[in-house]
PDB file of C-alpha atoms in Angstrom:
ATOM      1  CA  MET B  25      58.759-172.592  27.438  1.00 91.00           C
ATOM      2  CA  ILE B  26      58.830-176.623  27.364  1.00 90.00           C
ATOM      3  CA  LEU B  27      55.420-177.956  28.432  1.00 88.00           C
ATOM      4  CA  PRO B  28      54.659-181.418  29.576  1.00 85.00           C
ATOM      5  CA  GLY B  29      51.638-181.886  27.467  1.00 71.00           C
ATOM      6  CA  ALA B  30      49.308-182.281  30.490  1.00 70.00           C
ATOM      7  CA  PRO B  31      48.447-179.716  33.244  1.00 76.00           C
ATOM      8  CA  GLN B  32      50.386-180.068  36.587  1.00 85.00           C
ATOM      9  CA  SER B  33      48.985-178.467  39.654  1.00 87.00           C
ATOM     10  CA  ALA B  34      50.339-177.626  42.950  1.00 90.00           C
ATOM     11  CA  ALA B  35      48.260-180.409  44.601  1.00 91.00           C
ATOM     12  CA  ALA B  36      50.083-182.818  42.078  1.00 90.00           C
ATOM     13  CA  VAL B  37      53.440-181.388  43.154  1.00 93.00           C
ATOM     14  CA  ALA B  38      52.650-182.144  46.793  1.00 92.00           C
ATOM     15  CA  ASP B  39      51.369-185.650  46.291  1.00 91.00           C
ATOM     16  CA  HIS B  40      54.644-186.323  44.167  1.00 89.00           C
ATOM     17  CA  TYR B  41      56.769-185.360  47.169  1.00 88.00           C
ATOM     18  CA  ASP B  42      54.527-186.727  49.739  1.00 88.00           C
ATOM     19  CA  GLU B  43      54.162-190.294  48.080  1.00 87.00           C
ATOM     20  CA  LEU B  44      57.856-190.338  47.265  1.00 85.00           C
ATOM     21  CA  ASP B  45      59.003-189.052  50.522  1.00 84.00           C
ATOM     22  CA  ALA B  46      61.041-192.040  51.819  1.00 80.00           C
ATOM     23  CA  THR B  47      62.490-192.718  48.540  1.00 81.00           C
ATOM     24  CA  TYR B  48      63.715-189.141  47.875  1.00 81.00           C
ATOM     25  CA  ARG B  49      65.459-189.406  51.237  1.00 81.00           C
ATOM     26  CA  ARG B  50      66.851-192.694  50.636  1.00 77.00           C
ATOM     27  CA  LEU B  51      68.319-191.743  47.257  1.00 77.00           C
ATOM     28  CA  TRP B  52      69.744-188.337  48.178  1.00 76.00           C
ATOM     29  CA  GLY B  53      69.370-187.461  51.714  1.00 80.00           C
ATOM     30  CA  GLU B  54      67.723-184.364  53.074  1.00 86.00           C
ATOM     31  CA  HIS B  55      68.911-181.985  50.552  1.00 87.00           C
ATOM     32  CA  VAL B  56      66.618-182.635  47.712  1.00 87.00           C
ATOM     33  CA  HIS B  57      68.733-180.972  44.886  1.00 94.00           C
ATOM     34  CA  HIS B  58      71.863-181.677  42.734  1.00 95.00           C
ATOM     35  CA  GLY B  59      75.484-181.630  44.015  1.00 96.00           C
ATOM     36  CA  LEU B  60      77.993-179.343  42.897  1.00 98.00           C
ATOM     37  CA  TRP B  61      81.426-180.857  42.115  1.00 97.00           C
ATOM     38  CA  SER B  62      84.547-178.929  41.770  1.00 95.00           C
ATOM     39  CA  THR B  63      87.332-181.423  41.812  1.00 93.00           C
ATOM     40  CA  GLY B  64      85.221-184.554  41.034  1.00 89.00           C
ATOM     41  CA  ASP B  65      86.591-185.942  44.228  1.00 92.00           C
ATOM     42  CA  GLU B  66      84.055-184.643  46.648  1.00 95.00           C
ATOM     43  CA  THR B  67      81.594-187.225  48.107  1.00 95.00           C
ATOM     44  CA  PRO B  68      78.003-186.634  47.071  1.00 93.00           C
ATOM     45  CA  GLU B  69      77.184-185.210  50.400  1.00 94.00           C
ATOM     46  CA  ALA B  70      79.931-182.685  50.224  1.00 96.00           C
ATOM     47  CA  ALA B  71      78.858-181.887  46.665  1.00 96.00           C
ATOM     48  CA  VAL B  72      75.332-181.176  47.773  1.00 96.00           C
ATOM     49  CA  GLU B  73      76.442-178.952  50.585  1.00 97.00           C
ATOM     50  CA  ALA B  74      78.936-177.081  48.156  1.00 98.00           C
ATOM     51  CA  LEU B  75      75.770-176.101  45.962  1.00 98.00           C
ATOM     52  CA  VAL B  76      74.226-174.702  49.075  1.00 98.00           C
ATOM     53  CA  ASP B  77      77.311-172.887  49.957  1.00 98.00           C
ATOM     54  CA  ALA B  78      77.427-171.428  46.538  1.00 98.00           C
ATOM     55  CA  VAL B  79      74.090-170.009  46.895  1.00 98.00           C
ATOM     56  CA  GLY B  80      75.113-168.393  50.346  1.00 98.00           C
ATOM     57  CA  ASP B  81      78.138-166.969  48.700  1.00 97.00           C
ATOM     58  CA  ARG B  82      75.916-165.307  45.698  1.00 98.00           C
ATOM     59  CA  LEU B  83      73.520-163.964  48.393  1.00 98.00           C
ATOM     60  CA  GLY B  84      76.337-162.221  50.050  1.00 97.00           C
ATOM     61  CA  LEU B  85      74.521-163.297  53.472  1.00 97.00           C
ATOM     62  CA  ALA B  86      75.399-161.536  56.748  1.00 96.00           C
ATOM     63  CA  PRO B  87      74.541-162.711  60.443  1.00 97.00           C
ATOM     64  CA  GLY B  88      71.300-161.512  61.303  1.00 97.00           C
ATOM     65  CA  ASP B  89      69.780-161.357  57.787  1.00 98.00           C
ATOM     66  CA  ALA B  90      66.132-162.429  57.225  1.00 98.00           C
ATOM     67  CA  CYS B  91      65.723-165.032  54.617  1.00 98.00           C
ATOM     68  CA  VAL B  92      63.280-166.966  52.630  1.00 98.00           C
ATOM     69  CA  ASP B  93      63.665-170.548  51.225  1.00 98.00           C
ATOM     70  CA  ILE B  94      61.201-170.849  48.418  1.00 98.00           C
ATOM     71  CA  GLY B  95      60.496-174.560  48.024  1.00 97.00           C
ATOM     72  CA  CYS B  96      62.407-175.569  51.145  1.00 96.00           C
ATOM     73  CA  GLY B  97      62.056-179.507  51.033  1.00 94.00           C
ATOM     74  CA  TYR B  98      63.129-180.870  54.252  1.00 94.00           C
ATOM     75  CA  GLY B  99      64.655-177.560  55.343  1.00 96.00           C
ATOM     76  CA  ALA B 100      68.127-178.968  55.213  1.00 96.00           C
ATOM     77  CA  THR B 101      69.437-175.834  53.118  1.00 97.00           C
ATOM     78  CA  ALA B 102      67.856-173.452  55.502  1.00 98.00           C
ATOM     79  CA  ARG B 103      69.388-175.285  58.495  1.00 97.00           C
ATOM     80  CA  ARG B 104      72.798-175.303  56.771  1.00 97.00           C
ATOM     81  CA  LEU B 105      72.803-171.549  56.023  1.00 98.00           C
ATOM     82  CA  ALA B 106      71.517-170.541  59.489  1.00 98.00           C
ATOM     83  CA  ALA B 107      74.122-172.434  61.060  1.00 97.00           C
ATOM     84  CA  THR B 108      76.974-171.393  58.876  1.00 97.00           C
ATOM     85  CA  ARG B 109      75.956-167.757  58.163  1.00 98.00           C
ATOM     86  CA  GLY B 110      74.006-166.924  61.237  1.00 98.00           C
ATOM     87  CA  VAL B 111      70.711-165.856  59.211  1.00 98.00           C
ATOM     88  CA  ARG B 112      67.136-166.388  60.070  1.00 98.00           C
ATOM     89  CA  VAL B 113      65.126-168.456  57.612  1.00 98.00           C
ATOM     90  CA  VAL B 114      61.372-169.080  57.004  1.00 98.00           C
ATOM     91  CA  GLY B 115      61.044-171.883  54.444  1.00 98.00           C
ATOM     92  CA  PHE B 116      57.755-172.844  52.359  1.00 98.00           C
ATOM     93  CA  THR B 117      57.033-176.491  51.009  1.00 97.00           C
ATOM     94  CA  LEU B 118      53.883-177.644  49.607  1.00 95.00           C
ATOM     95  CA  SER B 119      54.571-181.219  50.886  1.00 95.00           C
ATOM     96  CA  GLY B 120      53.140-182.226  54.402  1.00 95.00           C
ATOM     97  CA  GLU B 121      55.543-185.049  54.698  1.00 93.00           C
ATOM     98  CA  GLN B 122      58.551-182.654  54.020  1.00 94.00           C
ATOM     99  CA  ALA B 123      57.079-180.231  56.624  1.00 95.00           C
ATOM    100  CA  ARG B 124      56.610-182.863  59.220  1.00 94.00           C
ATOM    101  CA  HIS B 125      60.295-184.095  58.803  1.00 92.00           C
ATOM    102  CA  ALA B 126      61.595-180.522  58.999  1.00 94.00           C
ATOM    103  CA  ALA B 127      59.613-180.190  62.183  1.00 94.00           C
ATOM    104  CA  ALA B 128      61.025-183.325  63.597  1.00 94.00           C
ATOM    105  CA  HIS B 129      64.573-181.789  62.880  1.00 93.00           C
ATOM    106  CA  ALA B 130      63.786-178.177  64.177  1.00 92.00           C
ATOM    107  CA  THR B 131      66.743-175.807  64.600  1.00 94.00           C
ATOM    108  CA  ALA B 132      67.247-172.255  66.066  1.00 95.00           C
ATOM    109  CA  GLY B 133      66.485-169.442  63.528  1.00 97.00           C
ATOM    110  CA  VAL B 134      64.547-171.788  60.937  1.00 98.00           C
ATOM    111  CA  GLU B 135      60.844-171.857  60.579  1.00 98.00           C
ATOM    112  CA  ILE B 136      59.351-174.336  57.990  1.00 97.00           C
ATOM    113  CA  ARG B 137      55.760-173.669  56.661  1.00 97.00           C
ATOM    114  CA  GLN B 138      53.718-175.948  54.700  1.00 97.00           C
ATOM    115  CA  GLY B 139      52.190-173.569  52.082  1.00 96.00           C
ATOM    116  CA  ASP B 140      52.232-172.007  48.699  1.00 97.00           C
ATOM    117  CA  TRP B 141      54.839-169.313  47.938  1.00 98.00           C
ATOM    118  CA  LEU B 142      52.427-167.453  45.996  1.00 97.00           C
ATOM    119  CA  ASP B 143      50.018-167.046  49.166  1.00 97.00           C
ATOM    120  CA  ASN B 144      53.010-166.766  51.594  1.00 97.00           C
ATOM    121  CA  GLY B 145      51.618-164.105  53.948  1.00 97.00           C
ATOM    122  CA  LEU B 146      54.821-162.324  54.474  1.00 98.00           C
ATOM    123  CA  ALA B 147      54.890-158.552  54.587  1.00 98.00           C
ATOM    124  CA  ASP B 148      56.402-156.340  52.112  1.00 98.00           C
ATOM    125  CA  ALA B 149      60.040-155.634  52.188  1.00 98.00           C
ATOM    126  CA  SER B 150      60.527-157.940  55.014  1.00 98.00           C
ATOM    127  CA  ALA B 151      63.350-160.240  53.778  1.00 98.00           C
ATOM    128  CA  ASP B 152      66.894-159.518  53.038  1.00 98.00           C
ATOM    129  CA  ALA B 153      67.629-162.462  50.889  1.00 98.00           C
ATOM    130  CA  ALA B 154      65.627-165.298  49.241  1.00 98.00           C
ATOM    131  CA  TRP B 155      66.587-168.302  47.300  1.00 98.00           C
ATOM    132  CA  ALA B 156      64.844-170.981  45.234  1.00 98.00           C
ATOM    133  CA  ILE B 157      66.839-174.104  44.625  1.00 98.00           C
ATOM    134  CA  GLU B 158      65.207-176.389  41.980  1.00 97.00           C
ATOM    135  CA  SER B 159      61.649-175.181  43.077  1.00 97.00           C
ATOM    136  CA  SER B 160      60.894-172.700  40.299  1.00 97.00           C
ATOM    137  CA  GLU B 161      60.230-175.650  38.021  1.00 96.00           C
ATOM    138  CA  HIS B 162      57.115-176.698  39.954  1.00 95.00           C
ATOM    139  CA  PHE B 163      55.405-173.364  39.536  1.00 96.00           C
ATOM    140  CA  ALA B 164      52.920-172.976  36.875  1.00 94.00           C
ATOM    141  CA  ASP B 165      52.928-169.146  37.282  1.00 96.00           C
ATOM    142  CA  LYS B 166      56.758-168.426  37.363  1.00 97.00           C
ATOM    143  CA  GLN B 167      56.162-164.826  36.764  1.00 97.00           C
ATOM    144  CA  ARG B 168      54.348-164.527  40.080  1.00 98.00           C
ATOM    145  CA  LEU B 169      57.168-166.316  41.853  1.00 98.00           C
ATOM    146  CA  PHE B 170      59.390-163.553  40.965  1.00 98.00           C
ATOM    147  CA  ALA B 171      56.875-160.863  41.540  1.00 98.00           C
ATOM    148  CA  GLU B 172      56.357-162.225  45.101  1.00 98.00           C
ATOM    149  CA  ALA B 173      60.105-162.281  45.809  1.00 98.00           C
ATOM    150  CA  HIS B 174      60.346-158.634  44.494  1.00 98.00           C
ATOM    151  CA  ARG B 175      57.396-157.738  46.950  1.00 98.00           C
ATOM    152  CA  VAL B 176      59.016-159.360  50.056  1.00 98.00           C
ATOM    153  CA  LEU B 177      62.499-158.327  49.281  1.00 98.00           C
ATOM    154  CA  VAL B 178      63.976-155.100  50.921  1.00 98.00           C
ATOM    155  CA  PRO B 179      65.451-152.573  48.515  1.00 97.00           C
ATOM    156  CA  GLY B 180      68.834-154.077  47.722  1.00 97.00           C
ATOM    157  CA  GLY B 181      67.669-157.465  48.677  1.00 98.00           C
ATOM    158  CA  ARG B 182      69.163-160.567  46.719  1.00 98.00           C
ATOM    159  CA  LEU B 183      67.333-163.562  44.997  1.00 98.00           C
ATOM    160  CA  VAL B 184      69.315-166.618  43.811  1.00 98.00           C
ATOM    161  CA  VAL B 185      67.484-169.233  41.624  1.00 98.00           C
ATOM    162  CA  CYS B 186      69.038-172.548  40.696  1.00 98.00           C
ATOM    163  CA  ALA B 187      67.097-174.001  38.017  1.00 98.00           C
ATOM    164  CA  TRP B 188      66.644-176.724  35.509  1.00 98.00           C
ATOM    165  CA  LEU B 189      66.592-175.102  32.255  1.00 98.00           C
ATOM    166  CA  ALA B 190      65.834-176.150  28.712  1.00 98.00           C
ATOM    167  CA  ALA B 191      68.469-175.321  25.920  1.00 98.00           C
ATOM    168  CA  ALA B 192      67.703-172.108  23.976  1.00 96.00           C
ATOM    169  CA  ASP B 193      66.957-174.188  20.729  1.00 95.00           C
ATOM    170  CA  PRO B 194      66.564-177.931  21.605  1.00 97.00           C
ATOM    171  CA  ARG B 195      66.082-180.352  18.768  1.00 97.00           C
ATOM    172  CA  GLY B 196      62.645-181.984  18.052  1.00 97.00           C
ATOM    173  CA  TRP B 197      63.486-185.198  19.297  1.00 97.00           C
ATOM    174  CA  GLU B 198      64.948-183.695  22.563  1.00 97.00           C
ATOM    175  CA  VAL B 199      61.672-182.050  23.212  1.00 97.00           C
ATOM    176  CA  ARG B 200      59.456-184.990  22.596  1.00 96.00           C
ATOM    177  CA  HIS B 201      61.671-187.684  24.187  1.00 96.00           C
ATOM    178  CA  LEU B 202      63.596-185.792  26.837  1.00 97.00           C
ATOM    179  CA  LEU B 203      62.165-182.463  27.951  1.00 97.00           C
ATOM    180  CA  GLU B 204      58.432-182.936  27.829  1.00 96.00           C
ATOM    181  CA  PRO B 205      58.491-186.326  29.484  1.00 94.00           C
ATOM    182  CA  ILE B 206      60.870-184.840  32.377  1.00 95.00           C
ATOM    183  CA  CYS B 207      58.273-182.218  32.978  1.00 95.00           C
ATOM    184  CA  ARG B 208      55.562-184.605  32.931  1.00 93.00           C
ATOM    185  CA  GLU B 209      57.158-187.299  35.242  1.00 91.00           C
ATOM    186  CA  GLY B 210      58.708-184.787  37.526  1.00 91.00           C
ATOM    187  CA  ARG B 211      55.502-182.691  38.002  1.00 92.00           C
ATOM    188  CA  LEU B 212      56.955-179.613  36.320  1.00 95.00           C
ATOM    189  CA  PRO B 213      54.280-177.498  34.735  1.00 95.00           C
ATOM    190  CA  SER B 214      57.086-175.930  32.389  1.00 96.00           C
ATOM    191  CA  MET B 215      60.676-175.651  32.010  1.00 97.00           C
ATOM    192  CA  GLY B 216      61.925-172.411  30.963  1.00 97.00           C
ATOM    193  CA  THR B 217      65.214-171.157  29.261  1.00 98.00           C
ATOM    194  CA  ARG B 218      67.652-168.805  30.651  1.00 98.00           C
ATOM    195  CA  ALA B 219      66.286-166.106  28.494  1.00 98.00           C
ATOM    196  CA  GLU B 220      62.705-166.602  29.681  1.00 98.00           C
ATOM    197  CA  TYR B 221      63.715-166.694  33.223  1.00 98.00           C
ATOM    198  CA  GLU B 222      65.811-163.439  32.971  1.00 98.00           C
ATOM    199  CA  ALA B 223      62.891-161.689  31.273  1.00 98.00           C
ATOM    200  CA  MET B 224      60.442-162.726  33.781  1.00 98.00           C
ATOM    201  CA  ALA B 225      62.908-161.523  36.566  1.00 98.00           C
ATOM    202  CA  ARG B 226      63.243-158.242  34.803  1.00 98.00           C
ATOM    203  CA  ALA B 227      59.454-157.816  34.283  1.00 98.00           C
ATOM    204  CA  ALA B 228      58.850-158.336  38.036  1.00 98.00           C
ATOM    205  CA  GLY B 229      61.410-155.314  38.711  1.00 98.00           C
ATOM    206  CA  LEU B 230      64.430-157.328  39.647  1.00 98.00           C
ATOM    207  CA  GLU B 231      68.012-156.815  38.138  1.00 98.00           C
ATOM    208  CA  VAL B 232      69.998-159.652  36.777  1.00 98.00           C
ATOM    209  CA  VAL B 233      73.478-159.484  38.726  1.00 97.00           C
ATOM    210  CA  GLY B 234      74.783-162.608  37.196  1.00 97.00           C
ATOM    211  CA  TYR B 235      74.287-166.113  35.722  1.00 98.00           C
ATOM    212  CA  GLN B 236      76.415-169.157  35.882  1.00 98.00           C
ATOM    213  CA  ASP B 237      75.899-172.402  33.704  1.00 98.00           C
ATOM    214  CA  VAL B 238      77.067-175.355  36.067  1.00 98.00           C
ATOM    215  CA  SER B 239      75.357-178.089  34.139  1.00 98.00           C
ATOM    216  CA  ARG B 240      78.982-180.194  33.757  1.00 97.00           C
ATOM    217  CA  ARG B 241      79.462-179.829  37.567  1.00 98.00           C
ATOM    218  CA  VAL B 242      76.052-181.171  38.679  1.00 97.00           C
ATOM    219  CA  ALA B 243      75.300-183.730  35.838  1.00 96.00           C
ATOM    220  CA  ARG B 244      76.764-186.506  37.780  1.00 95.00           C
ATOM    221  CA  THR B 245      73.895-186.334  40.416  1.00 94.00           C
ATOM    222  CA  TRP B 246      71.671-188.536  38.244  1.00 92.00           C
ATOM    223  CA  THR B 247      74.395-191.346  37.730  1.00 93.00           C
ATOM    224  CA  ILE B 248      74.655-191.516  41.418  1.00 92.00           C
ATOM    225  CA  CYS B 249      70.834-191.350  41.949  1.00 89.00           C
ATOM    226  CA  THR B 250      70.276-194.052  39.480  1.00 90.00           C
ATOM    227  CA  GLY B 251      72.839-196.279  40.944  1.00 91.00           C
ATOM    228  CA  ARG B 252      71.189-195.984  44.298  1.00 87.00           C
ATOM    229  CA  LEU B 253      67.867-196.560  42.989  1.00 85.00           C
ATOM    230  CA  LEU B 254      68.728-199.831  41.443  1.00 85.00           C
ATOM    231  CA  ARG B 255      70.415-201.040  44.574  1.00 85.00           C
ATOM    232  CA  SER B 256      67.378-199.935  46.723  1.00 83.00           C
ATOM    233  CA  VAL B 257      65.165-202.061  44.254  1.00 81.00           C
ATOM    234  CA  LEU B 258      67.138-205.150  44.900  1.00 85.00           C
ATOM    235  CA  VAL B 259      67.364-204.870  48.544  1.00 84.00           C
ATOM    236  CA  ASP B 260      64.246-202.779  49.830  1.00 80.00           C
ATOM    237  CA  PRO B 261      60.675-204.197  49.639  1.00 83.00           C
ATOM    238  CA  GLU B 262      59.237-200.805  50.142  1.00 79.00           C
ATOM    239  CA  THR B 263      61.093-199.366  47.025  1.00 77.00           C
ATOM    240  CA  ARG B 264      60.013-202.399  44.837  1.00 75.00           C
ATOM    241  CA  ARG B 265      56.341-201.780  46.000  1.00 79.00           C
ATOM    242  CA  LEU B 266      56.423-198.062  44.956  1.00 75.00           C
ATOM    243  CA  ALA B 267      58.068-199.106  41.714  1.00 72.00           C
ATOM    244  CA  VAL B 268      54.780-201.288  40.976  1.00 74.00           C
ATOM    245  CA  GLU B 269      52.084-199.392  42.783  1.00 78.00           C
ATOM    246  CA  ALA B 270      52.950-195.753  43.450  1.00 74.00           C
ATOM    247  CA  ARG B 271      50.782-192.959  41.603  1.00 79.00           C
ATOM    248  CA  ASN B 272      54.296-191.181  40.832  1.00 73.00           C
ATOM    249  CA  ARG B 273      56.312-194.162  39.864  1.00 78.00           C
ATOM    250  CA  GLU B 274      56.853-192.810  36.404  1.00 81.00           C
ATOM    251  CA  PHE B 275      59.385-190.469  37.848  1.00 81.00           C
ATOM    252  CA  ALA B 276      61.894-193.261  37.943  1.00 83.00           C
ATOM    253  CA  LEU B 277      62.007-193.053  33.902  1.00 81.00           C
ATOM    254  CA  SER B 278      63.356-189.585  34.208  1.00 89.00           C
ATOM    255  CA  LEU B 279      66.510-190.654  35.717  1.00 91.00           C
ATOM    256  CA  PRO B 280      68.036-191.895  32.397  1.00 93.00           C
ATOM    257  CA  ARG B 281      66.179-189.126  30.590  1.00 95.00           C
ATOM    258  CA  LEU B 282      67.926-186.547  32.862  1.00 96.00           C
ATOM    259  CA  MET B 283      71.466-188.078  32.356  1.00 96.00           C
ATOM    260  CA  LEU B 284      70.876-188.022  28.455  1.00 97.00           C
ATOM    261  CA  ALA B 285      69.451-184.463  28.524  1.00 97.00           C
ATOM    262  CA  TYR B 286      72.498-183.241  30.177  1.00 97.00           C
ATOM    263  CA  ARG B 287      74.860-185.255  27.881  1.00 97.00           C
ATOM    264  CA  THR B 288      73.230-183.873  24.749  1.00 98.00           C
ATOM    265  CA  GLY B 289      72.969-180.194  26.013  1.00 98.00           C
ATOM    266  CA  ALA B 290      69.165-180.181  25.693  1.00 98.00           C
ATOM    267  CA  MET B 291      68.928-179.577  29.408  1.00 98.00           C
ATOM    268  CA  ARG B 292      71.029-176.766  31.343  1.00 98.00           C
ATOM    269  CA  TYR B 293      71.445-176.090  35.181  1.00 98.00           C
ATOM    270  CA  GLY B 294      71.748-172.360  35.780  1.00 98.00           C
ATOM    271  CA  ILE B 295      72.496-170.240  38.735  1.00 98.00           C
ATOM    272  CA  LEU B 296      70.855-166.821  38.420  1.00 98.00           C
ATOM    273  CA  THR B 297      71.526-164.035  40.806  1.00 98.00           C
ATOM    274  CA  LEU B 298      69.049-161.179  41.052  1.00 98.00           C
ATOM    275  CA  ALA B 299      68.614-158.141  43.130  1.00 98.00           C
ATOM    276  CA  LYS B 300      65.770-155.657  44.028  1.00 98.00           C
ATOM    277  CA  PRO B 301      67.010-152.157  43.073  1.00 96.00           C
ATOM    278  CA  GLY B 302      67.416-149.612  45.835  1.00 89.00           C
ATOM    279  CA  ALA B 303      69.608-149.524  48.790  1.00 68.00           C
ATOM    280  CA  GLU B 304      73.184-150.441  48.074  1.00 54.00           C
ATOM    281  CA  ALA B 305      73.968-154.398  48.816  1.00 46.00           C
ATOM    282  CA  ALA B 306      77.006-156.244  49.222  1.00 44.00           C
ATOM    283  CA  THR B 307      78.480-157.672  45.886  1.00 46.00           C
ATOM    284  CA  PRO B 308      77.687-161.396  46.088  1.00 45.00           C
ATOM    285  CA  ARG B 309      80.756-163.303  45.565  1.00 44.00           C
ATOM    286  CA  GLY B 310      80.681-165.682  42.463  1.00 48.00           C
ATOM    287  CA  ALA B 311      77.852-163.832  40.904  1.00 51.00           C
TER     288      ALA B 311
END
């Protein structure tokens, strides 16, 4: 497990997203996660939606399913899957700004709550499916994330985790100059490996159904974000102010680190498909 060198709390994660709220939406829209390219010709917006659709496929979603979005951001993923798959979604975000934005864009079948997944208040065996798209990295206690998913899912229920992962054996300079600073600057308490994630899932009682490394298909996200940030600094006074004054301004340093971490292989992007043993469930497509 890669550690940032300084403790990162849930409050620090919330502050990060609250303070950089407008900047995040300016750089990447309402889906605060990577895009997934297949041909390379897709627009960034289409690539972002392709990742959401890939998650929906792996979950094997059916109309009427009760779902949970763990770390839902602005609720855009929940809204898309509710609209395209006919599911009902409860999403959790630590950020007050994200929750307020989601409330202003409310849609049928989607409820966004400001709160901690580790204290979610959901009943046992109350969800057919759950997903965590680039939110597991922000949990100090990742084992409890999986344990809560196991508790909340019905037997046969599915969980998909899209995660920033460390390579199994990164070189020393990659840890010191890429992975540890990425954790620190992005308010990640730790960055695990594929093996560590799978071990935590199994310890929580979940079965590993599938895994796919899509690092090469998502990496261009950061080239696009870096270009947008540079343009925003040139034309937008608020971005320039945040670059100088913001408590979380060091996150900008992570953009070139992320590009290099993908290029060297120090960082991977994995899609992990899991299931709670029990009732027979539909086989997720693309698992």
